[in-house]
GROMACS .gro file of N, CA and C in nm:
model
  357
    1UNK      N    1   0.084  -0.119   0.000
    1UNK     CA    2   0.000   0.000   0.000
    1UNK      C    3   0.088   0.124   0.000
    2UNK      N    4   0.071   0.192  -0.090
    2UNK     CA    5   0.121   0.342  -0.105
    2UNK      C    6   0.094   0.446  -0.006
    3UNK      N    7   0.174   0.553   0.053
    3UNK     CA    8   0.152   0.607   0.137
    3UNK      C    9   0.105   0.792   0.075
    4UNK      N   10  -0.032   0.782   0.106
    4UNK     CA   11  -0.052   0.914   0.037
    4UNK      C   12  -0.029   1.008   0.183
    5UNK      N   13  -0.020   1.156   0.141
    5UNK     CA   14  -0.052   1.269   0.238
    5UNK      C   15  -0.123   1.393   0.196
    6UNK      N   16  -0.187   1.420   0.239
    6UNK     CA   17  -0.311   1.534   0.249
    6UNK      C   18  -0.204   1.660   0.293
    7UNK      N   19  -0.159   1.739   0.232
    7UNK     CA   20  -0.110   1.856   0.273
    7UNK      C   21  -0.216   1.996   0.306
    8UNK      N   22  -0.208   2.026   0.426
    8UNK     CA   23  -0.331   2.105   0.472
    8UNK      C   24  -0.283   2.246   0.431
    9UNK      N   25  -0.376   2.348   0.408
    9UNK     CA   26  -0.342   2.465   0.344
    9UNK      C   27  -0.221   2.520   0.454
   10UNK      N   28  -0.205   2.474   0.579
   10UNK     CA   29  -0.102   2.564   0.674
   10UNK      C   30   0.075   2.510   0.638
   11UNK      N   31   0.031   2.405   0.567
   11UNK     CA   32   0.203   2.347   0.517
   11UNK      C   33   0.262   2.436   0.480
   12UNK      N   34   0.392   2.500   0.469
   12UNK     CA   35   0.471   2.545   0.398
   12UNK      C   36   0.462   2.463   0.250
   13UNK      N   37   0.452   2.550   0.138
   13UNK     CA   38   0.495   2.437  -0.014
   13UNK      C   39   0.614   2.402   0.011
   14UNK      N   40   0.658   2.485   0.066
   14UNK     CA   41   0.881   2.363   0.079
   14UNK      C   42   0.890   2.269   0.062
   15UNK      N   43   0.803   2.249   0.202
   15UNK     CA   44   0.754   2.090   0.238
   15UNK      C   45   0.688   1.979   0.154
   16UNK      N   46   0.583   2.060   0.100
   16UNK     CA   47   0.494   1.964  -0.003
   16UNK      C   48   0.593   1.967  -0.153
   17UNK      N   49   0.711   2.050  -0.160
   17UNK     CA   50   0.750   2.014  -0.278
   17UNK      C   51   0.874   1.897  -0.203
   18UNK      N   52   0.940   1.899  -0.115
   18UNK     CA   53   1.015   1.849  -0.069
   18UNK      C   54   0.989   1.685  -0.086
   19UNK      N   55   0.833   1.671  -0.035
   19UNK     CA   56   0.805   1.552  -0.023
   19UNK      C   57   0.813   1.475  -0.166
   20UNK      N   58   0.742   1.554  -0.290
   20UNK     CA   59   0.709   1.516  -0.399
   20UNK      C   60   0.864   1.499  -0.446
   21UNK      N   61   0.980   1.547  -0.424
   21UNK     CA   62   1.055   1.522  -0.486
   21UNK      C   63   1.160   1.417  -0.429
   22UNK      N   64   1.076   1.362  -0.318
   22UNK     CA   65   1.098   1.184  -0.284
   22UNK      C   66   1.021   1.124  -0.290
   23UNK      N   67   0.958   1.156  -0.418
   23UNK     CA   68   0.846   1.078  -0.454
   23UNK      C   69   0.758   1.028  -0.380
   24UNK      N   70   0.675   1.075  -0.223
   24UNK     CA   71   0.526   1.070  -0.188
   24UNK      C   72   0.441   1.127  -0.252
   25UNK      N   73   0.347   1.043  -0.269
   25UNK     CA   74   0.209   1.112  -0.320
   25UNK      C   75   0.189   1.188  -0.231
   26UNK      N   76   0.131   1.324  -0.259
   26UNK     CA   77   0.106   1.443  -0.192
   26UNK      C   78  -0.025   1.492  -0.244
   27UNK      N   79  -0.155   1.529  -0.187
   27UNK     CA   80  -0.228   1.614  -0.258
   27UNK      C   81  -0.242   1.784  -0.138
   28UNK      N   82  -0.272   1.857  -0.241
   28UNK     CA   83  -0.244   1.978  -0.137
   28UNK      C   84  -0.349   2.027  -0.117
   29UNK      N   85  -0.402   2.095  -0.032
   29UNK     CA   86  -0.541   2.123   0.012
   29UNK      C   87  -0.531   2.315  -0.057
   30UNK      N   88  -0.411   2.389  -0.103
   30UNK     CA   89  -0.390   2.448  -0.134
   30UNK      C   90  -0.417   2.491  -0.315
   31UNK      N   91  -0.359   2.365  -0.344
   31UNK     CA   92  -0.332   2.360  -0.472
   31UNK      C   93  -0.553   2.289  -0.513
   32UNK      N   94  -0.582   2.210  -0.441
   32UNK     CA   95  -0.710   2.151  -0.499
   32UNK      C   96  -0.819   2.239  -0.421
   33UNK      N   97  -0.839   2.281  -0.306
   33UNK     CA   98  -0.976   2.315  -0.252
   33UNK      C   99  -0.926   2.460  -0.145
   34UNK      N  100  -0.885   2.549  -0.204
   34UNK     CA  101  -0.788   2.612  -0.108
   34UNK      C  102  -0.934   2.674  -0.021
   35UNK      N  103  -0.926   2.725   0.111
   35UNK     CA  104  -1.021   2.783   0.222
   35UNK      C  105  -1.124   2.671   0.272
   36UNK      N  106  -1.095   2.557   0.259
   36UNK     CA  107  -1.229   2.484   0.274
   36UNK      C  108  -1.181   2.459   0.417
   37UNK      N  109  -1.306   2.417   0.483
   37UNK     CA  110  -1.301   2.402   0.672
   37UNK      C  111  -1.247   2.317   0.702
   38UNK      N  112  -1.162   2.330   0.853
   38UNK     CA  113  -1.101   2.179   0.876
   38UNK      C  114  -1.170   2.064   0.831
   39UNK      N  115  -1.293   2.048   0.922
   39UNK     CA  116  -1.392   1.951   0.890
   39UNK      C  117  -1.399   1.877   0.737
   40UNK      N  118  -1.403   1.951   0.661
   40UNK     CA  119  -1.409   1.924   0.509
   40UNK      C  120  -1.243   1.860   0.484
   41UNK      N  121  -1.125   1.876   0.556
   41UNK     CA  122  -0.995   1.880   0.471
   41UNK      C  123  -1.029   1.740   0.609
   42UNK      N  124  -1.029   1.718   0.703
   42UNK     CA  125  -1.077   1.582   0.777
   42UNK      C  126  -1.100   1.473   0.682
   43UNK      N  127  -1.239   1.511   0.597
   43UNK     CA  128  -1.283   1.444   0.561
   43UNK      C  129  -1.230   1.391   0.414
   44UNK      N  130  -1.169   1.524   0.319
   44UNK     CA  131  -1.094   1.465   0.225
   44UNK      C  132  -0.992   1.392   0.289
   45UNK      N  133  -0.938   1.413   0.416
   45UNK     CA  134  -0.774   1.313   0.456
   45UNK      C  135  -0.874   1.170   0.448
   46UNK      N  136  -0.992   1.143   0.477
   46UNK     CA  137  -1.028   1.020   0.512
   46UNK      C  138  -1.060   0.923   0.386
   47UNK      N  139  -1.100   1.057   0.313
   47UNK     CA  140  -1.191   0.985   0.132
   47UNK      C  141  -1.052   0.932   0.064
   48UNK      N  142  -0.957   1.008   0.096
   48UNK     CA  143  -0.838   0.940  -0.040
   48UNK      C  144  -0.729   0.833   0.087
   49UNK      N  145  -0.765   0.795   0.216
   49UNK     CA  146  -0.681   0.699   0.323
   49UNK      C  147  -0.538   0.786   0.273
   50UNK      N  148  -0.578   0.916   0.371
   50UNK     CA  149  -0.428   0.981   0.317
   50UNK      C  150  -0.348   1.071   0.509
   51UNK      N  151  -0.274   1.033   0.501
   51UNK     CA  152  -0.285   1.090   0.609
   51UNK      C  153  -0.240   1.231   0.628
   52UNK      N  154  -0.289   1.328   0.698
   52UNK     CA  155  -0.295   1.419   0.702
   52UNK      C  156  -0.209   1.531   0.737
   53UNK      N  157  -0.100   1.594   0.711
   53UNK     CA  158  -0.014   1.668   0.732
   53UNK      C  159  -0.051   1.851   0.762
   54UNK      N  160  -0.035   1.914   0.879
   54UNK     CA  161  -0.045   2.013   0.887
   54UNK      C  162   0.007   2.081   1.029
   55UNK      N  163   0.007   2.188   0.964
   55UNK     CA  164   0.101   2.290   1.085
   55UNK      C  165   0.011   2.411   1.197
   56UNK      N  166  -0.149   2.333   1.170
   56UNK     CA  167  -0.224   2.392   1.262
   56UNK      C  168  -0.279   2.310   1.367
   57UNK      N  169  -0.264   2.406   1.488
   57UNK     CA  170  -0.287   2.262   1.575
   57UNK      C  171  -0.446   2.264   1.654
   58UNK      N  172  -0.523   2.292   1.569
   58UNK     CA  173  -0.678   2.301   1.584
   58UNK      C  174  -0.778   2.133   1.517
   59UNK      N  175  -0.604   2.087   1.423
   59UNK     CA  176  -0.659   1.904   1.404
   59UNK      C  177  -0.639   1.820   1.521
   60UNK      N  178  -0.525   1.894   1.624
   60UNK     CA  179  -0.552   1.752   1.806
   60UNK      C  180  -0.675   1.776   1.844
   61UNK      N  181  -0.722   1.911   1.851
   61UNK     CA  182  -0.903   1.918   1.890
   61UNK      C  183  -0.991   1.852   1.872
   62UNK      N  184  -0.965   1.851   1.710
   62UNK     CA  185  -1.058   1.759   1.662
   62UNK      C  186  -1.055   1.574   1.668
   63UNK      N  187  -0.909   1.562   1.676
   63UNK     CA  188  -0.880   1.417   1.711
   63UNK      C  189  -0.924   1.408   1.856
   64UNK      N  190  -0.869   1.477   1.941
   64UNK     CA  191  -0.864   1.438   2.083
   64UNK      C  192  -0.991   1.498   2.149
   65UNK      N  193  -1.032   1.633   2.142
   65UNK     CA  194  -1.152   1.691   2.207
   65UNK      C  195  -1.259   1.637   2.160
   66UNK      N  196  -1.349   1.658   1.954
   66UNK     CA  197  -1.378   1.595   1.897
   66UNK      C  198  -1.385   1.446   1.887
   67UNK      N  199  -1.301   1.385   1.910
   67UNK     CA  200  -1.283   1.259   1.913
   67UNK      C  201  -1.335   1.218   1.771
   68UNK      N  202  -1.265   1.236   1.652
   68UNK     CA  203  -1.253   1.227   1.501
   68UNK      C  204  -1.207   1.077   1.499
   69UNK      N  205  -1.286   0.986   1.459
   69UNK     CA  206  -1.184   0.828   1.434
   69UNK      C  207  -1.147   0.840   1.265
   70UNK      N  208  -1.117   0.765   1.286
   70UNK     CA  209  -1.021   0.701   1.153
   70UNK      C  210  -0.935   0.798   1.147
   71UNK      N  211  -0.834   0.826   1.169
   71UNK     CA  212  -0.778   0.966   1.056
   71UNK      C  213  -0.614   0.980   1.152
   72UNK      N  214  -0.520   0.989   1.080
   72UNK     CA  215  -0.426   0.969   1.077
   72UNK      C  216  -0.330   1.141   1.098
   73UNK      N  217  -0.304   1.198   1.167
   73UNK     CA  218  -0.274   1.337   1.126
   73UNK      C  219  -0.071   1.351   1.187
   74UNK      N  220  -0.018   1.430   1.068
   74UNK     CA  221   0.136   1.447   1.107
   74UNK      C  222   0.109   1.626   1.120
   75UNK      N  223   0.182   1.664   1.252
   75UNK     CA  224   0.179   1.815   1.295
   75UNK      C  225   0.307   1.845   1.273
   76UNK      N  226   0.324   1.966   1.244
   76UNK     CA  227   0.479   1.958   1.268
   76UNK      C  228   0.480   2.162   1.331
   77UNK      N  229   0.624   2.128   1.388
   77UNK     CA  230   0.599   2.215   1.503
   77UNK      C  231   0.738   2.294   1.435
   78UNK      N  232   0.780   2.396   1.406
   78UNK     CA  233   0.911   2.462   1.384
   78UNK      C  234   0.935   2.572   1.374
   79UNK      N  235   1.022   2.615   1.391
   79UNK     CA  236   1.056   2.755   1.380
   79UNK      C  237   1.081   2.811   1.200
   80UNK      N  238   1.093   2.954   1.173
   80UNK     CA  239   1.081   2.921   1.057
   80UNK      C  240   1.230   2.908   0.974
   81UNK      N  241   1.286   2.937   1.042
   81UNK     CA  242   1.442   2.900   1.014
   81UNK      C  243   1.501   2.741   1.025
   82UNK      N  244   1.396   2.679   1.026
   82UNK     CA  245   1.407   2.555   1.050
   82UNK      C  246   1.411   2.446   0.958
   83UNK      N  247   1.334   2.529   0.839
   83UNK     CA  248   1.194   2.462   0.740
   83UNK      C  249   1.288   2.318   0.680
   84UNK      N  250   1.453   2.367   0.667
   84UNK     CA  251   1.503   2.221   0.643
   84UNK      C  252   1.519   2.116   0.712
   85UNK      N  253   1.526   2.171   0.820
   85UNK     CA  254   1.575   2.062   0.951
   85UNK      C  255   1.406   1.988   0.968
   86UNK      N  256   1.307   2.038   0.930
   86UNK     CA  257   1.173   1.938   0.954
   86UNK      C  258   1.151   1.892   0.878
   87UNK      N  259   1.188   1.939   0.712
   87UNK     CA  260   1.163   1.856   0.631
   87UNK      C  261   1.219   1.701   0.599
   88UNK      N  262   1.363   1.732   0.667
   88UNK     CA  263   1.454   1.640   0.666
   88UNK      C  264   1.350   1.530   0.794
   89UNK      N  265   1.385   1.576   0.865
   89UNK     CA  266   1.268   1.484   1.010
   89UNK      C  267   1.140   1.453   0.957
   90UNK      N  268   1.075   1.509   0.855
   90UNK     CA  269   0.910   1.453   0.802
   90UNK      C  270   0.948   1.328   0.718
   91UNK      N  271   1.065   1.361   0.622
   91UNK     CA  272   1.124   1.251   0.518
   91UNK      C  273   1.116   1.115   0.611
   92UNK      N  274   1.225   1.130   0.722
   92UNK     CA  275   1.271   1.037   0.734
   92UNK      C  276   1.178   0.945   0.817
   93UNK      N  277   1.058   1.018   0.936
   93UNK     CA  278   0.967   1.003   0.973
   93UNK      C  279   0.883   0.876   0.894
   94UNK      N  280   0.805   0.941   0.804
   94UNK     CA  281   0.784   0.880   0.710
   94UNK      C  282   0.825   0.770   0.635
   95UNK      N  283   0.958   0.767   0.604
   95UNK     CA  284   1.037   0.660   0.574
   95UNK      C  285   1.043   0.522   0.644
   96UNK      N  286   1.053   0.582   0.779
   96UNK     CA  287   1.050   0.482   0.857
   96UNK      C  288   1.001   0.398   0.978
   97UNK      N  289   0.859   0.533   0.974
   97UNK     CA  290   0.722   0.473   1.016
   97UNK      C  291   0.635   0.350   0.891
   98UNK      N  292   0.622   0.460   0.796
   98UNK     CA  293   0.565   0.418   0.716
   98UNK      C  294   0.388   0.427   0.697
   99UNK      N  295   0.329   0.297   0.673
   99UNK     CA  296   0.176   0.270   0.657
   99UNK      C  297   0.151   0.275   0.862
  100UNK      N  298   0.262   0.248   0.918
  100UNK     CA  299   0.266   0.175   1.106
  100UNK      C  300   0.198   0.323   1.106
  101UNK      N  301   0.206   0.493   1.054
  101UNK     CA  302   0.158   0.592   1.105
  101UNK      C  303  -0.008   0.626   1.118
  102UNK      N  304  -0.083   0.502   1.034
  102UNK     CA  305  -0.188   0.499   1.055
  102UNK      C  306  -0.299   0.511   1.152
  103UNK      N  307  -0.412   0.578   1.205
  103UNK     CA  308  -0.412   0.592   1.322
  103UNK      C  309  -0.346   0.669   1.404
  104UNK      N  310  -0.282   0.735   1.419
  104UNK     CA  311  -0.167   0.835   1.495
  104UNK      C  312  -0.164   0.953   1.514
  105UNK      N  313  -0.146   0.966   1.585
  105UNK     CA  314  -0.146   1.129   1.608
  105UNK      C  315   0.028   1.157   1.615
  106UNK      N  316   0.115   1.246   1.487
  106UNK     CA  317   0.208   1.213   1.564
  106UNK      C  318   0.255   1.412   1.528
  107UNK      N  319   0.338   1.410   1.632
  107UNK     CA  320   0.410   1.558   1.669
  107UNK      C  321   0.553   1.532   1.617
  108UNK      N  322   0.573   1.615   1.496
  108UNK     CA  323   0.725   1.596   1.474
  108UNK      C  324   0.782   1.774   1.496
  109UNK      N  325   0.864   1.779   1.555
  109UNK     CA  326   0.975   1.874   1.576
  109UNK      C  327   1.137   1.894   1.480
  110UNK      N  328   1.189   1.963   1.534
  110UNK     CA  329   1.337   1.897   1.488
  110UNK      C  330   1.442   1.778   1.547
  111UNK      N  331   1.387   1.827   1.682
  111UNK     CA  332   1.465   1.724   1.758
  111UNK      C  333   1.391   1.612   1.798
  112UNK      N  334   1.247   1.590   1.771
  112UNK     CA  335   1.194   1.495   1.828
  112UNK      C  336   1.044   1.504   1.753
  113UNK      N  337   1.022   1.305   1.760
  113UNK     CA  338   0.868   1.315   1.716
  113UNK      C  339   0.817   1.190   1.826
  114UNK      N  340   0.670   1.267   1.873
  114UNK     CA  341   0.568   1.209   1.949
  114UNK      C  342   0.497   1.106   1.884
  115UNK      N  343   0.445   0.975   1.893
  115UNK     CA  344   0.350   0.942   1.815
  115UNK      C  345   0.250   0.872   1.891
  116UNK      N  346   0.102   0.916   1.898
  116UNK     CA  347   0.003   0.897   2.014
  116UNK      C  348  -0.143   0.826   1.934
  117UNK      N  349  -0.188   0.729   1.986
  117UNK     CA  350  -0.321   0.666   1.919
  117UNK      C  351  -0.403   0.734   1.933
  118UNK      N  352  -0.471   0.747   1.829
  118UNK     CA  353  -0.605   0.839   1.769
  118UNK      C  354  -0.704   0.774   1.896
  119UNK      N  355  -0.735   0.719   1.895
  119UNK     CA  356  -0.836   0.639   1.951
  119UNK      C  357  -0.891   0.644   2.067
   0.00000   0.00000   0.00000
């Protein structure tokens, strides 16, 4: 199984080009449906089993307060002088989680990533 990601309009493109040019499928919430409500970008992460990448942190609400099932979300937390040092940490993240990030809530930083069950 291929690992898609939902890039939420708060991504940096760095990032979403970063990814594409290690070849993840990426769709961007920017580039296809730009302003649409969390709720709605939820629900596209769920329609294409993509998991969800974004740099607003109003999607733990919805996982954890909400209590949103199915849905898979990567946060990432950085400064903006950073943007390589997370991209490098999302790559490798990714790399070597894999499909295992399913379900997850996970917090990546530079120096560190959290990864917590949706559930």
């Amino acid at each position: 199984m291929s690992l898609r990601i939902l890039a939420d309009e708060s991504v940096d493109y760095r990032i979403v080009k970063a990814l594409r040019n290690k070849d993840f499928k990426v769709i961007s919430v920017v580039e296809e449906n730009p302003g649409i409500p969390d709720k709605d970008v939820i629900d596209q992460a769920k329609e294409n089993n993509a998991l969800l990448l974004t740099e607003d942190s109003d999607f733990g609400e919805w996982v954890f307060v909400h209590k949103v099932k199915n849905i898979s979300v990567i946060f990432l937390r950085y400064k903006t002088d950073e943007i390589d040092n997370i991209s490098d940490s999302l790559v490798r993240t990714l790399i070597d989680y894999g499909i295992s990030l399913s379900g997850k809530f996970v917090v990546i930083t530079v120096n560190k990533i959290r990864i917590r069950e949706t559930l």
